[in-house]
CSV table of C-alpha atoms in Angstrom, one decimal:
chain,number,residue,atom,x,y,z
A,1,MET,CA,-16.2,12.3,12.3
A,2,GLY,CA,-17.2,11.0,8.9
A,3,PRO,CA,-14.8,9.6,6.3
A,4,MET,CA,-14.6,12.8,4.3
A,5,LYS,CA,-14.0,14.9,7.3
A,6,ARG,CA,-11.3,12.5,8.5
A,7,SER,CA,-9.6,12.6,5.1
A,8,ILE,CA,-9.7,16.4,5.0
A,9,HIS,CA,-8.4,16.7,8.6
A,10,PHE,CA,-5.6,14.2,8.0
A,11,LEU,CA,-4.5,15.7,4.7
A,12,VAL,CA,-4.4,19.2,6.0
A,13,LEU,CA,-2.2,18.0,8.9
A,14,ILE,CA,0.3,16.2,6.7
A,15,LEU,CA,0.4,19.0,4.2
A,16,ALA,CA,1.0,21.5,7.0
A,17,ALA,CA,3.8,19.2,8.1
A,18,GLY,CA,5.5,19.9,4.8
A,19,LEU,CA,5.2,16.7,2.7
A,20,VAL,CA,5.9,18.5,-0.6
A,21,SER,CA,8.7,19.2,-3.0
A,22,ALA,CA,11.3,22.0,-2.7
A,23,GLY,CA,9.1,24.3,-4.7
A,24,ALA,CA,5.7,23.1,-3.6
A,25,PHE,CA,5.5,24.9,-0.2
A,26,GLN,CA,7.1,28.2,0.7
A,27,ALA,CA,6.9,27.3,4.3
A,28,LEU,CA,9.4,26.0,7.0
A,29,THR,CA,9.0,29.0,9.2
A,30,ARG,CA,9.6,27.0,12.3
A,31,THR,CA,12.6,25.1,11.0
A,32,PRO,CA,15.8,25.8,13.0
A,33,GLU,CA,18.3,27.6,10.8
A,34,THR,CA,21.3,25.3,11.4
A,35,MET,CA,20.4,21.6,11.3
A,36,PHE,CA,23.7,19.8,11.6
A,37,THR,CA,27.3,19.6,10.6
A,38,LEU,CA,28.9,16.5,9.1
A,39,GLY,CA,32.6,16.0,9.9
A,40,ASN,CA,34.6,17.6,12.7
A,41,ASN,CA,38.1,17.7,11.4
A,42,PRO,CA,39.5,21.1,12.3
A,43,ASP,CA,42.2,20.7,9.6
A,44,LEU,CA,39.6,20.5,6.8
A,45,PRO,CA,37.6,23.4,5.2
A,46,VAL,CA,33.9,23.7,6.1
A,47,LEU,CA,31.5,24.0,3.2
A,48,THR,CA,28.1,25.4,4.0
A,49,PHE,CA,25.3,23.7,2.1
A,50,TYR,CA,21.9,25.5,2.0
A,51,THR,CA,19.1,23.0,1.2
A,52,THR,CA,15.6,22.1,2.2
A,53,GLY,CA,14.2,19.0,4.0
A,54,LEU,CA,11.3,19.1,1.5
A,55,ALA,CA,13.4,18.2,-1.6
A,56,THR,CA,13.3,14.6,-2.8
A,57,THR,CA,15.0,13.5,-6.1
A,58,PRO,CA,17.2,16.6,-6.6
A,59,GLN,CA,19.4,15.9,-3.6
A,60,ILE,CA,19.5,12.1,-3.3
A,61,ALA,CA,22.7,11.7,-5.3
A,62,PHE,CA,24.4,14.4,-3.2
A,63,TRP,CA,23.6,12.6,0.1
A,64,HIS,CA,24.5,9.2,-1.4
A,65,ALA,CA,27.9,10.6,-2.3
A,66,VAL,CA,28.4,12.1,1.2
A,67,ASP,CA,27.3,8.8,2.8
A,68,LYS,CA,30.1,7.0,1.0
A,69,GLY,CA,32.5,8.9,3.2
A,70,ARG,CA,35.1,10.1,0.7
A,71,ILE,CA,33.8,13.6,0.6
A,72,LEU,CA,34.1,14.0,4.4
A,73,GLU,CA,37.8,13.0,4.1
A,74,LYS,CA,38.3,16.3,2.3
A,75,CYS,CA,35.9,18.7,3.9
A,76,ASN,CA,33.3,19.2,6.7
A,77,ILE,CA,29.8,20.1,5.6
A,78,LYS,CA,27.5,22.4,7.5
A,79,VAL,CA,23.9,22.1,6.5
A,80,ILE,CA,21.5,25.0,6.8
A,81,LEU,CA,17.9,24.9,5.7
A,82,TRP,CA,16.5,27.7,3.7
A,83,LYS,CA,13.0,28.6,4.9
A,84,ASN,CA,11.3,29.5,1.6
A,85,LEU,CA,12.1,30.7,-1.9
A,86,ASP,CA,12.3,34.3,-0.8
A,87,ASP,CA,14.7,33.3,1.9
A,88,LEU,CA,16.9,31.4,-0.6
A,89,ARG,CA,16.8,34.4,-2.9
A,90,GLY,CA,18.2,36.6,-0.1
A,91,ILE,CA,20.8,34.0,0.7
A,92,LEU,CA,22.0,33.9,-2.9
A,93,LEU,CA,22.0,37.6,-3.3
A,94,ALA,CA,24.1,38.0,-0.1
A,95,GLY,CA,26.5,35.3,-1.4
A,96,LYS,CA,26.0,33.3,1.8
A,97,GLY,CA,27.1,29.7,1.8
A,98,ASP,CA,29.2,27.5,-0.6
A,99,LEU,CA,26.6,25.1,-2.1
A,100,TRP,CA,22.9,25.6,-2.7
A,101,LEU,CA,20.0,23.3,-3.7
A,102,GLY,CA,17.3,25.2,-5.6
A,103,HIS,CA,15.5,25.9,-8.9
A,104,THR,CA,17.4,26.7,-12.0
A,105,ASP,CA,15.4,29.8,-12.8
A,106,GLY,CA,15.9,31.1,-9.3
A,107,PHE,CA,19.7,30.6,-9.5
A,108,VAL,CA,19.8,32.4,-12.9
A,109,GLN,CA,17.7,35.3,-11.7
A,110,ALA,CA,20.0,35.8,-8.7
A,111,ALA,CA,23.1,35.6,-10.9
A,112,ARG,CA,21.7,38.2,-13.2
A,113,ARG,CA,21.4,40.5,-10.2
A,114,GLY,CA,25.0,40.0,-9.3
A,115,ALA,CA,24.9,37.0,-7.0
A,116,PRO,CA,28.1,34.8,-7.2
A,117,VAL,CA,26.1,31.8,-8.4
A,118,ARG,CA,27.4,29.1,-10.8
A,119,LEU,CA,25.1,26.3,-12.0
A,120,MET,CA,26.9,23.1,-11.2
A,121,ILE,CA,24.8,19.9,-11.5
A,122,THR,CA,21.2,19.6,-12.7
A,123,THR,CA,19.2,16.9,-10.9
A,124,GLY,CA,15.5,17.8,-11.1
A,125,TRP,CA,13.8,16.9,-14.4
A,126,ARG,CA,10.2,15.6,-14.1
A,127,LYS,CA,7.8,17.1,-11.5
A,128,PHE,CA,4.5,18.3,-12.9
A,129,TYR,CA,1.4,16.2,-13.4
A,130,LEU,CA,-2.3,16.7,-13.8
A,131,VAL,CA,-4.4,15.0,-11.2
A,132,SER,CA,-8.2,14.6,-11.4
A,133,THR,CA,-11.2,12.9,-9.9
A,134,ARG,CA,-12.8,12.6,-13.4
A,135,ALA,CA,-13.5,9.2,-14.8
A,136,ALA,CA,-10.5,9.2,-17.2
A,137,PRO,CA,-7.0,10.5,-16.6
A,138,ALA,CA,-6.9,14.2,-17.4
A,139,ARG,CA,-5.1,15.7,-20.4
A,140,PHE,CA,-4.2,19.4,-20.9
A,141,ASN,CA,-6.4,19.7,-24.1
A,142,GLU,CA,-9.5,19.1,-21.9
A,143,PHE,CA,-8.9,22.5,-20.3
A,144,TYR,CA,-8.5,24.7,-23.4
A,145,GLY,CA,-10.7,27.7,-23.0
A,146,ASP,CA,-11.5,26.6,-19.4
A,147,SER,CA,-9.9,27.0,-16.0
A,148,LEU,CA,-7.4,24.8,-14.2
A,149,ALA,CA,-6.3,25.0,-10.6
A,150,PHE,CA,-2.6,24.7,-9.7
A,151,ALA,CA,-0.4,24.8,-6.7
A,152,PRO,CA,1.8,26.2,-5.4
A,153,PRO,CA,1.6,29.9,-6.2
A,154,GLY,CA,4.5,30.9,-8.4
A,155,SER,CA,4.8,27.5,-9.9
A,156,PRO,CA,7.3,27.5,-12.8
A,157,ALA,CA,4.9,25.2,-14.7
A,158,ILE,CA,2.6,28.0,-15.5
A,159,PRO,CA,4.8,30.3,-17.6
A,160,ILE,CA,5.9,27.2,-19.5
A,161,LEU,CA,2.3,26.3,-20.3
A,162,ARG,CA,1.4,29.8,-21.3
A,163,HIS,CA,4.3,29.8,-23.7
A,164,ILE,CA,3.7,26.4,-25.4
A,165,LEU,CA,-0.1,26.3,-25.6
A,166,PRO,CA,-1.7,27.6,-28.9
A,167,ASP,CA,-3.1,31.2,-28.5
A,168,ARG,CA,-6.6,30.0,-29.4
A,169,GLN,CA,-6.5,27.4,-26.7
A,170,LYS,CA,-5.4,29.2,-23.6
A,171,ILE,CA,-6.2,28.0,-20.1
A,172,ILE,CA,-7.3,30.2,-17.2
A,173,PHE,CA,-4.9,29.2,-14.4
A,174,LEU,CA,-6.2,29.5,-10.8
A,175,SER,CA,-3.5,29.7,-8.1
A,176,HIS,CA,-4.0,27.8,-4.8
A,177,GLU,CA,-1.9,27.1,-1.7
A,178,PRO,CA,-1.4,23.3,-1.6
A,179,ARG,CA,-3.6,22.7,1.5
A,180,GLN,CA,-6.4,24.9,0.1
A,181,LEU,CA,-6.2,22.9,-3.2
A,182,ALA,CA,-6.2,19.6,-1.3
A,183,VAL,CA,-9.4,20.4,0.6
A,184,LYS,CA,-11.1,21.6,-2.5
A,185,LEU,CA,-10.3,18.4,-4.3
A,186,ILE,CA,-11.7,16.3,-1.4
A,187,GLN,CA,-14.8,18.4,-1.1
A,188,GLY,CA,-15.4,18.2,-4.8
A,189,ASP,CA,-15.2,22.0,-5.3
A,190,ILE,CA,-12.7,21.3,-8.1
A,191,THR,CA,-12.0,18.1,-10.0
A,192,SER,CA,-8.6,18.7,-11.5
A,193,ALA,CA,-5.3,20.4,-10.7
A,194,LEU,CA,-1.7,20.7,-11.9
A,195,VAL,CA,0.8,20.0,-9.0
A,196,PRO,CA,4.5,18.9,-8.6
A,197,GLU,CA,5.9,15.8,-7.0
A,198,PRO,CA,5.9,14.7,-4.3
A,199,LEU,CA,2.6,16.6,-3.7
A,200,VAL,CA,1.2,14.4,-6.5
A,201,THR,CA,1.9,11.3,-4.5
A,202,THR,CA,0.5,12.8,-1.3
A,203,LEU,CA,-2.7,13.8,-3.0
A,204,LEU,CA,-3.1,10.5,-4.8
A,205,GLU,CA,-2.9,8.6,-1.5
A,206,LYS,CA,-5.3,10.9,0.4
A,207,VAL,CA,-7.9,12.1,-2.1
A,208,PRO,CA,-10.6,9.5,-2.9
A,209,GLY,CA,-10.8,8.7,-6.6
A,210,LEU,CA,-8.0,10.9,-7.6
A,211,LYS,CA,-6.0,9.8,-10.7
A,212,GLN,CA,-2.7,10.8,-12.2
A,213,GLY,CA,-3.0,12.4,-15.6
A,214,GLN,CA,-0.8,13.9,-18.3
A,215,SER,CA,2.7,15.1,-17.4
A,216,LEU,CA,3.8,18.7,-18.3
A,217,GLU,CA,7.2,17.4,-19.3
A,218,ASP,CA,5.7,15.1,-21.9
A,219,LEU,CA,3.9,18.1,-23.4
A,220,TYR,CA,7.1,20.1,-23.2
A,221,GLY,CA,9.1,17.4,-25.0
A,222,ARG,CA,6.7,17.3,-27.9
A,223,TYR,CA,6.8,21.1,-28.2
A,224,THR,CA,10.6,21.3,-28.1
A,225,LYS,CA,11.1,18.0,-30.1
A,226,GLY,CA,13.5,16.9,-27.4
A,227,PRO,CA,13.5,14.7,-24.3
A,228,ALA,CA,10.4,14.7,-22.1
A,229,ARG,CA,12.1,16.5,-19.3
A,230,MET,CA,12.9,20.1,-18.0
A,231,PRO,CA,16.1,21.2,-16.2
A,232,ILE,CA,14.0,22.4,-13.3
A,233,ALA,CA,16.4,22.2,-10.3
A,234,GLY,CA,19.8,21.2,-9.0
A,235,LEU,CA,23.0,22.2,-7.3
A,236,ALA,CA,24.9,25.5,-7.6
A,237,VAL,CA,28.2,26.6,-6.2
A,238,ASN,CA,29.4,29.9,-4.9
A,239,ALA,CA,31.9,31.3,-7.5
A,240,ALA,CA,34.2,32.4,-4.7
A,241,THR,CA,34.2,28.9,-3.2
A,242,ALA,CA,34.9,27.4,-6.6
A,243,ASP,CA,37.8,29.8,-7.1
A,244,ARG,CA,39.2,29.1,-3.6
A,245,TYR,CA,38.8,25.3,-3.6
A,246,PRO,CA,38.8,24.3,-7.3
A,247,LYS,CA,40.1,20.7,-6.7
A,248,LEU,CA,37.6,20.1,-3.8
A,249,ILE,CA,34.6,21.3,-5.8
A,250,ALA,CA,35.7,19.2,-8.8
A,251,PHE,CA,36.0,16.2,-6.5
A,252,LEU,CA,32.6,16.9,-5.0
A,253,ALA,CA,31.0,17.0,-8.5
A,254,LYS,CA,32.8,13.8,-9.5
A,255,GLU,CA,31.5,12.0,-6.5
A,256,ILE,CA,27.9,13.2,-6.9
A,257,LEU,CA,27.8,12.3,-10.6
A,258,ALA,CA,29.3,8.8,-9.7
A,259,SER,CA,26.6,8.3,-7.1
A,260,ALA,CA,23.9,9.3,-9.6
A,261,LEU,CA,25.3,6.7,-12.1
A,262,VAL,CA,25.3,4.0,-9.4
A,263,LEU,CA,21.7,4.8,-8.5
A,264,SER,CA,20.4,5.3,-12.0
A,265,ASN,CA,18.8,1.8,-12.3
A,266,ASP,CA,17.4,1.8,-8.7
A,267,PRO,CA,17.4,5.3,-7.2
A,268,ALA,CA,15.3,4.1,-4.2
A,269,GLN,CA,18.6,2.7,-2.9
A,270,GLY,CA,19.7,6.2,-2.3
A,271,ILE,CA,16.8,7.1,0.0
A,272,ALA,CA,18.6,5.4,2.9
A,273,SER,CA,21.4,8.0,2.6
A,274,LEU,CA,19.1,11.0,3.2
A,275,PRO,CA,19.6,12.5,6.6
A,276,THR,CA,17.2,11.1,9.2
A,277,ALA,CA,16.4,14.6,10.2
A,278,PHE,CA,14.6,15.1,6.9
A,279,GLU,CA,12.1,12.4,7.7
A,280,SER,CA,10.0,15.0,9.6
A,281,PHE,CA,9.4,16.8,6.3
A,282,VAL,CA,9.0,14.0,3.8
A,283,SER,CA,8.7,10.3,4.8
A,284,ARG,CA,11.0,7.8,3.0
A,285,ASP,CA,8.0,5.8,2.0
A,286,LEU,CA,6.5,8.8,0.2
A,287,ILE,CA,9.8,9.5,-1.5
A,288,ARG,CA,10.0,5.9,-2.7
A,289,LYS,CA,6.5,6.1,-4.3
A,290,SER,CA,7.3,9.6,-5.7
A,291,LEU,CA,10.4,8.3,-7.5
A,292,THR,CA,8.2,6.1,-9.8
A,293,ARG,CA,6.9,9.3,-11.4
A,294,ASP,CA,10.3,11.1,-11.5
A,295,LEU,CA,13.4,11.0,-13.6
A,296,PHE,CA,16.5,10.3,-11.7
A,297,LEU,CA,19.4,11.9,-13.6
A,298,ALA,CA,22.4,14.1,-12.8
A,299,GLN,CA,24.1,16.1,-15.5
A,300,LYS,CA,26.8,18.8,-15.3
A,301,SER,CA,24.8,22.0,-16.0
A,302,TYR,CA,27.5,23.3,-18.4
A,303,GLU,CA,27.2,20.2,-20.6
A,304,ILE,CA,23.4,20.8,-21.0
A,305,ARG,CA,23.7,24.6,-21.2
A,306,ASP,CA,21.7,24.8,-24.5
A,307,GLU,CA,18.9,22.8,-22.9
A,308,ILE,CA,18.9,25.1,-19.9
A,309,ARG,CA,18.8,28.1,-22.1
A,310,GLN,CA,15.9,26.8,-24.0
A,311,TYR,CA,14.0,25.9,-20.8
A,312,LEU,CA,14.6,29.4,-19.3
A,313,CYS,CA,13.5,31.2,-22.5
A,314,LEU,CA,10.2,29.3,-22.3
A,315,ALA,CA,9.9,29.7,-18.5
A,316,THR,CA,10.3,33.5,-18.7
A,317,GLY,CA,7.1,33.7,-20.8
A,318,PRO,CA,6.2,34.5,-24.4
A,319,GLY,CA,8.2,37.2,-26.1
A,320,LYS,CA,11.0,37.3,-23.6
A,321,GLU,CA,14.6,36.2,-24.1
A,322,MET,CA,17.0,34.9,-21.6
A,323,VAL,CA,20.6,35.7,-22.3
A,324,LEU,CA,22.7,33.2,-20.4
A,325,PRO,CA,26.5,33.6,-20.7
A,326,ASP,CA,28.8,30.6,-20.2
A,327,THR,CA,30.3,32.3,-17.2
A,328,ILE,CA,27.1,31.4,-15.2
A,329,PHE,CA,28.1,27.7,-15.4
A,330,TRP,CA,30.7,26.0,-13.2
A,331,ARG,CA,33.1,23.8,-15.2
């Protein structure tokens, strides 16, 4: 087997294993529903946390907080993996669980359809990068009037770009599954793509000559005249749970935010707190490398509600407005 074939074979295997971000693959069909329960005190409430083993930065502060032990003095935590974004949507609409990790736009869409979702803490901010095998790092203006591949299908990056690019400079976006895109990059069928972390890191390691290019968040920050970040993902709480256990949820939020502050200068310290069961989805070494391109930050969603509103107005596409009442936020 030649070098290129070995690269393709190996990359397809690791992509199939799920080495991507929470939004990068809508897979996990073989994942057992219930992974584990932390804590076994029958006198304490059990909070069910729906998450994914594919997420990196957005859940490090949560697990670091749990690892400190104080949270488990007040509750047990049952962890269930959602299988894909459609599965998470159904979970939210059914009001199943107490805490959820997911995308901001998905939480809001579910809440607008009646789900008892309250945005709690925003933890995912910088994810999307151009990658290219061209001689120089790629920039978005190179693709004006041309086509650009992206992965995964349904990426929230695309409506953002369609909104902020000048009308005369539109890009034709070509949707790909991550493994399909990876093979095309290796074979030279395409030279550039827009992908999220940690898929960016995976591709940079496995595709010969691939380079990191411009970040979507940098373009977004220039357009909004604000920070080079987008409130992409985070934690939400079930409104019924927040009403039933207000002190517990407030304590949980306090611990997560405190962990985020502790880790702010060196978030890689928090990787050790991730459940070992997650290593079958994303290796700790890959997470460590991915963090160099990410923004590690946790903010109460209510405190950045105007930033979230702005992001959602852009993410829903040109000409659409996103009415977001304060009641959708936990506080």
